[in-house]
mmCIF file of C-alpha atoms in Angstrom:
data_model
loop_
_atom_site.group_PDB
_atom_site.id
_atom_site.type_symbol
_atom_site.label_atom_id
_atom_site.label_comp_id
_atom_site.label_asym_id
_atom_site.label_seq_id
_atom_site.Cartn_x
_atom_site.Cartn_y
_atom_site.Cartn_z
ATOM 1 C CA GLU I 124 -0.297 0.163 -0.031
ATOM 2 C CA ASP I 125 1.558 3.260 -1.084
ATOM 3 C CA GLN I 126 2.300 5.577 1.967
ATOM 4 C CA VAL I 127 3.145 8.688 2.746
ATOM 5 C CA THR I 128 4.712 10.454 5.952
ATOM 6 C CA GLN I 129 5.153 13.705 6.687
ATOM 7 C CA SER I 130 7.713 15.419 9.803
ATOM 8 C CA PRO I 131 7.307 17.276 11.705
ATOM 9 C CA GLU I 132 3.489 17.522 12.540
ATOM 10 C CA ALA I 133 4.281 20.946 13.696
ATOM 11 C CA LEU I 134 7.085 23.452 13.532
ATOM 12 C CA ARG I 135 7.616 26.641 15.097
ATOM 13 C CA LEU I 136 10.272 29.141 13.923
ATOM 14 C CA GLN I 137 11.680 32.437 14.353
ATOM 15 C CA GLU I 138 11.655 34.465 11.371
ATOM 16 C CA GLY I 139 15.096 34.439 9.641
ATOM 17 C CA GLU I 140 15.435 30.468 11.062
ATOM 18 C CA SER I 141 16.014 28.111 8.525
ATOM 19 C CA SER I 142 15.066 24.437 8.538
ATOM 20 C CA SER I 143 13.674 21.411 6.963
ATOM 21 C CA LEU I 144 10.208 19.646 6.171
ATOM 22 C CA ASN I 145 10.487 16.042 5.386
ATOM 23 C CA CYS I 146 8.145 13.969 3.495
ATOM 24 C CA SER I 147 9.041 9.984 3.288
ATOM 25 C CA TYR I 148 7.211 7.847 0.717
ATOM 26 C CA THR I 149 7.034 4.000 0.249
ATOM 27 C CA VAL I 150 5.139 3.302 -3.155
ATOM 28 C CA SER I 151 5.096 1.284 -6.079
ATOM 29 C CA GLY I 152 6.890 3.125 -9.028
ATOM 30 C CA LEU I 153 6.890 6.829 -8.540
ATOM 31 C CA ARG I 154 5.553 8.871 -11.244
ATOM 32 C CA GLY I 155 5.599 12.350 -9.157
ATOM 33 C CA LEU I 156 6.029 13.994 -5.729
ATOM 34 C CA PHE I 157 3.833 17.366 -5.286
ATOM 35 C CA TRP I 158 4.363 19.451 -2.640
ATOM 36 C CA TYR I 159 0.991 21.921 -1.708
ATOM 37 C CA ARG I 160 0.651 25.219 0.403
ATOM 38 C CA GLN I 161 -2.421 25.243 2.646
ATOM 39 C CA ASP I 162 -3.658 28.485 4.059
ATOM 40 C CA PRO I 163 -6.246 28.371 7.174
ATOM 41 C CA GLY I 164 -9.767 28.393 5.463
ATOM 42 C CA LYS I 165 -8.436 27.982 1.786
ATOM 43 C CA GLY I 166 -7.529 25.076 -0.572
ATOM 44 C CA PRO I 167 -4.220 23.517 -0.967
ATOM 45 C CA GLU I 168 -1.586 25.639 -3.337
ATOM 46 C CA PHE I 169 0.380 23.611 -5.563
ATOM 47 C CA LEU I 170 4.314 24.784 -5.383
ATOM 48 C CA PHE I 171 6.432 22.104 -6.727
ATOM 49 C CA THR I 172 6.579 18.593 -8.918
ATOM 50 C CA LEU I 173 9.584 16.249 -8.609
ATOM 51 C CA TYR I 174 10.011 13.531 -10.552
ATOM 52 C CA SER I 175 12.827 11.732 -10.314
ATOM 53 C CA ALA I 176 16.031 10.951 -7.308
ATOM 54 C CA GLY I 177 18.468 14.373 -7.411
ATOM 55 C CA GLU I 178 15.690 16.456 -8.667
ATOM 56 C CA GLU I 179 15.269 19.984 -7.205
ATOM 57 C CA LYS I 180 13.266 23.176 -7.328
ATOM 58 C CA GLU I 181 13.343 26.258 -5.688
ATOM 59 C CA LYS I 182 10.810 29.261 -5.384
ATOM 60 C CA GLU I 183 11.746 32.620 -3.656
ATOM 61 C CA ARG I 184 12.726 31.046 -0.034
ATOM 62 C CA LEU I 185 11.416 27.427 -0.861
ATOM 63 C CA LYS I 186 13.544 24.775 -2.126
ATOM 64 C CA ALA I 187 11.898 20.803 -2.793
ATOM 65 C CA THR I 188 14.561 17.851 -3.016
ATOM 66 C CA LEU I 189 14.198 14.413 -3.827
ATOM 67 C CA THR I 190 15.718 11.185 -2.928
ATOM 68 C CA LYS I 191 14.551 7.457 -3.855
ATOM 69 C CA LYS I 192 12.740 7.335 -0.505
ATOM 70 C CA GLU I 193 12.212 11.053 0.918
ATOM 71 C CA SER I 194 11.824 14.615 -0.354
ATOM 72 C CA PHE I 195 12.821 18.070 1.755
ATOM 73 C CA LEU I 196 11.436 21.012 1.519
ATOM 74 C CA HIS I 197 14.155 23.373 2.615
ATOM 75 C CA ILE I 198 12.901 26.797 3.707
ATOM 76 C CA THR I 199 15.837 29.809 4.176
ATOM 77 C CA ALA I 200 15.243 32.471 6.274
ATOM 78 C CA PRO I 201 11.497 32.361 6.685
ATOM 79 C CA LYS I 202 9.480 34.998 7.153
ATOM 80 C CA PRO I 203 5.865 35.215 8.856
ATOM 81 C CA GLU I 204 3.748 34.860 5.814
ATOM 82 C CA ASP I 205 5.370 31.693 5.102
ATOM 83 C CA SER I 206 3.453 30.312 8.000
ATOM 84 C CA ALA I 207 0.783 27.698 6.387
ATOM 85 C CA THR I 208 0.558 23.832 6.351
ATOM 86 C CA TYR I 209 2.684 22.277 3.614
ATOM 87 C CA LEU I 210 1.351 18.848 2.047
ATOM 88 C CA CYS I 211 2.982 16.200 0.137
ATOM 89 C CA ALA I 212 1.580 14.059 -2.174
ATOM 90 C CA VAL I 213 2.598 11.110 -4.625
ATOM 91 C CA GLN I 214 1.456 9.951 -8.079
ATOM 92 C CA ALA I 215 2.282 6.000 -8.500
ATOM 93 C CA GLY I 216 2.777 3.417 -10.904
ATOM 94 C CA ARG I 217 -0.213 2.054 -10.236
ATOM 95 C CA GLY I 218 -3.258 3.705 -9.914
ATOM 96 C CA ALA I 219 -1.426 6.975 -11.289
ATOM 97 C CA GLN I 220 -4.645 8.869 -11.583
ATOM 98 C CA LYS I 221 -4.952 8.717 -7.792
ATOM 99 C CA LEU I 222 -3.064 11.169 -5.419
ATOM 100 C CA VAL I 223 -2.124 10.115 -2.341
ATOM 101 C CA PHE I 224 -1.400 12.963 0.519
ATOM 102 C CA GLY I 225 0.568 13.132 3.489
ATOM 103 C CA GLN I 226 -1.182 14.670 6.466
ATOM 104 C CA GLY I 227 0.703 17.893 6.143
ATOM 105 C CA THR I 228 3.822 19.697 8.687
ATOM 106 C CA ARG I 229 1.462 23.030 9.906
ATOM 107 C CA LEU I 230 4.304 25.624 9.893
ATOM 108 C CA THR I 231 4.454 28.744 12.205
ATOM 109 C CA ILE I 232 7.041 31.311 11.639
ATOM 110 C CA ASN I 233 6.948 34.224 14.623
ATOM 111 C CA PRO I 234 8.319 37.589 13.797
ATOM 112 C CA GLU T 93 -10.054 34.513 -13.411
ATOM 113 C CA ALA T 94 -8.852 30.939 -13.314
ATOM 114 C CA GLN T 95 -10.416 29.173 -10.598
ATOM 115 C CA VAL T 96 -12.318 26.201 -8.942
ATOM 116 C CA THR T 97 -15.585 26.767 -7.238
ATOM 117 C CA GLN T 98 -17.279 25.392 -4.893
ATOM 118 C CA ASN T 99 -20.824 26.026 -3.173
ATOM 119 C CA PRO T 100 -22.294 25.869 -0.544
ATOM 120 C CA ARG T 101 -18.860 27.134 1.867
ATOM 121 C CA TYR T 102 -20.799 25.908 5.047
ATOM 122 C CA LEU T 103 -23.449 23.486 4.915
ATOM 123 C CA ILE T 104 -25.548 21.845 8.152
ATOM 124 C CA THR T 105 -28.213 19.156 7.323
ATOM 125 C CA VAL T 106 -29.306 16.443 9.068
ATOM 126 C CA THR T 107 -29.221 13.103 8.877
ATOM 127 C CA GLY T 108 -30.540 11.503 5.873
ATOM 128 C CA LYS T 109 -31.365 14.278 3.619
ATOM 129 C CA LYS T 110 -29.945 14.076 0.289
ATOM 130 C CA LEU T 111 -27.657 17.259 -0.664
ATOM 131 C CA THR T 112 -25.639 18.051 -3.283
ATOM 132 C CA VAL T 113 -22.309 19.874 -3.382
ATOM 133 C CA THR T 114 -21.558 21.814 -6.336
ATOM 134 C CA CYS T 115 -18.049 22.232 -8.493
ATOM 135 C CA SER T 116 -17.391 24.075 -11.316
ATOM 136 C CA GLN T 117 -13.894 24.789 -12.653
ATOM 137 C CA ASN T 118 -12.922 27.668 -15.533
ATOM 138 C CA MET T 119 -9.816 26.174 -17.006
ATOM 139 C CA ASN T 120 -11.356 23.840 -19.574
ATOM 140 C CA HIS T 121 -9.474 20.904 -17.656
ATOM 141 C CA GLU T 122 -10.267 17.383 -18.512
ATOM 142 C CA TYR T 123 -9.805 15.757 -14.950
ATOM 143 C CA MET T 124 -11.426 16.324 -11.672
ATOM 144 C CA SER T 125 -11.652 15.193 -8.530
ATOM 145 C CA TRP T 126 -12.860 15.334 -4.987
ATOM 146 C CA TYR T 127 -11.680 14.964 -1.459
ATOM 147 C CA ARG T 128 -12.209 14.784 1.921
ATOM 148 C CA GLN T 129 -10.061 16.274 4.788
ATOM 149 C CA ASP T 130 -10.340 14.999 8.126
ATOM 150 C CA PRO T 131 -8.056 16.129 11.319
ATOM 151 C CA GLY T 132 -5.295 13.291 11.270
ATOM 152 C CA LEU T 133 -6.484 11.265 8.314
ATOM 153 C CA GLY T 134 -5.297 14.012 5.995
ATOM 154 C CA LEU T 135 -6.921 14.646 1.932
ATOM 155 C CA ARG T 136 -8.263 11.717 1.154
ATOM 156 C CA GLN T 137 -9.998 11.162 -2.394
ATOM 157 C CA ILE T 138 -13.393 10.427 -2.635
ATOM 158 C CA TYR T 139 -14.137 10.076 -6.539
ATOM 159 C CA TYR T 140 -12.089 11.534 -9.789
ATOM 160 C CA SER T 141 -13.114 11.860 -13.224
ATOM 161 C CA MET T 142 -10.721 11.391 -16.101
ATOM 162 C CA ASN T 143 -13.157 13.118 -18.473
ATOM 163 C CA VAL T 144 -16.643 13.675 -19.505
ATOM 164 C CA GLU T 145 -18.614 10.805 -18.754
ATOM 165 C CA VAL T 146 -15.478 9.133 -16.922
ATOM 166 C CA THR T 147 -15.688 8.612 -13.177
ATOM 167 C CA ASP T 148 -14.440 6.332 -10.763
ATOM 168 C CA LYS T 149 -13.821 5.545 -7.249
ATOM 169 C CA GLY T 150 -10.842 6.730 -5.074
ATOM 170 C CA ASP T 151 -9.773 5.643 -1.703
ATOM 171 C CA VAL T 152 -13.332 6.600 0.076
ATOM 172 C CA PRO T 153 -16.289 6.441 -1.950
ATOM 173 C CA GLU T 154 -18.937 5.105 0.258
ATOM 174 C CA GLY T 155 -22.085 6.957 0.711
ATOM 175 C CA TYR T 156 -20.945 9.516 -1.974
ATOM 176 C CA LYS T 157 -21.904 9.862 -5.765
ATOM 177 C CA VAL T 158 -21.211 12.223 -8.581
ATOM 178 C CA SER T 159 -21.670 12.970 -12.201
ATOM 179 C CA ARG T 160 -19.767 14.334 -15.172
ATOM 180 C CA LYS T 161 -21.867 15.282 -17.800
ATOM 181 C CA GLU T 162 -20.034 18.568 -18.890
ATOM 182 C CA LYS T 163 -16.409 19.183 -18.632
ATOM 183 C CA ARG T 164 -16.761 22.106 -16.244
ATOM 184 C CA ASN T 165 -18.995 20.671 -13.829
ATOM 185 C CA PHE T 166 -18.283 17.798 -11.156
ATOM 186 C CA PRO T 167 -20.864 17.885 -8.661
ATOM 187 C CA LEU T 168 -20.537 15.547 -5.361
ATOM 188 C CA ILE T 169 -23.941 14.392 -4.206
ATOM 189 C CA LEU T 170 -24.859 12.423 -0.683
ATOM 190 C CA GLU T 171 -27.979 10.690 -0.951
ATOM 191 C CA SER T 172 -28.700 9.972 2.563
ATOM 192 C CA PRO T 173 -25.744 11.647 4.751
ATOM 193 C CA SER T 174 -24.409 10.240 7.904
ATOM 194 C CA PRO T 175 -22.876 12.178 10.718
ATOM 195 C CA ASN T 176 -19.329 10.476 9.675
ATOM 196 C CA GLN T 177 -19.748 12.659 6.667
ATOM 197 C CA THR T 178 -18.876 15.450 8.646
ATOM 198 C CA SER T 179 -15.645 16.855 7.149
ATOM 199 C CA LEU T 180 -14.280 19.712 5.166
ATOM 200 C CA TYR T 181 -14.654 18.583 1.286
ATOM 201 C CA PHE T 182 -12.020 19.934 -1.847
ATOM 202 C CA CYS T 183 -12.783 19.749 -5.137
ATOM 203 C CA ALA T 184 -9.845 19.874 -7.042
ATOM 204 C CA SER T 185 -8.970 20.155 -11.242
ATOM 205 C CA SER T 186 -6.118 19.605 -13.509
ATOM 206 C CA TYR T 187 -5.150 19.602 -17.204
ATOM 207 C CA THR T 188 -4.568 16.059 -17.234
ATOM 208 C CA TYR T 189 -4.592 13.275 -14.350
ATOM 209 C CA ASN T 190 -0.672 13.958 -13.795
ATOM 210 C CA SER T 191 -0.912 17.681 -13.737
ATOM 211 C CA PRO T 192 -0.498 19.598 -10.558
ATOM 212 C CA LEU T 193 -4.300 20.202 -9.067
ATOM 213 C CA HIS T 194 -6.113 23.234 -8.589
ATOM 214 C CA PHE T 195 -8.275 23.509 -5.747
ATOM 215 C CA GLY T 196 -11.584 25.072 -4.658
ATOM 216 C CA ASN T 197 -11.732 26.562 -1.190
ATOM 217 C CA GLY T 198 -13.593 23.988 0.199
ATOM 218 C CA THR T 199 -17.158 23.040 1.970
ATOM 219 C CA ARG T 200 -17.138 22.664 5.487
ATOM 220 C CA LEU T 201 -20.135 20.169 5.903
ATOM 221 C CA THR T 202 -21.990 18.790 9.273
ATOM 222 C CA VAL T 203 -24.332 16.374 9.221
ATOM 223 C CA THR T 204 -26.227 16.104 12.617
#
């Protein structure tokens, strides 16, 4: 069974304090790994797609990386507006029409 | 503006009273999907549609129905809602099944 586990469940940082969020997965034939950001009261918003081990994508203070077993979302010098829940989802070979989501990491950046 | 629109945003109903949550997208997307989000369980897929008249079950389809008669619309139907269907529901769409999803802003359903 395809599984996605995100850690930590919640993370509090001071403004400017860099850190990383983890997404571990066990799937049969990864077709793609997606990162989304979700603000309270809103739907998830797409950030990145990664397809193969070694791939990296960047956007402003965020950088996503992928290995064969996990993905990291690195946040550099975060600002309070980066506070949100970050969701990881994988699309696997069998049933590729489906996404399996992790439970998310709730990130809070204190000014 | 490109968007996925869900209605209503909030809905309180009683057990057994049929309801429909509407979903519409204006991006000409082929793929549409419904998810429910529950604390501790994350987002779980209910049903998805690869194109008009093509729908299939996700991971938690029991108690739900969908239809895709037009490309832009993908309503979620609860024929006889029960309290365990109290949840936050999201509709999403994408160009194809492996493209990034665009989500609506959610429908918070309470079944008493």
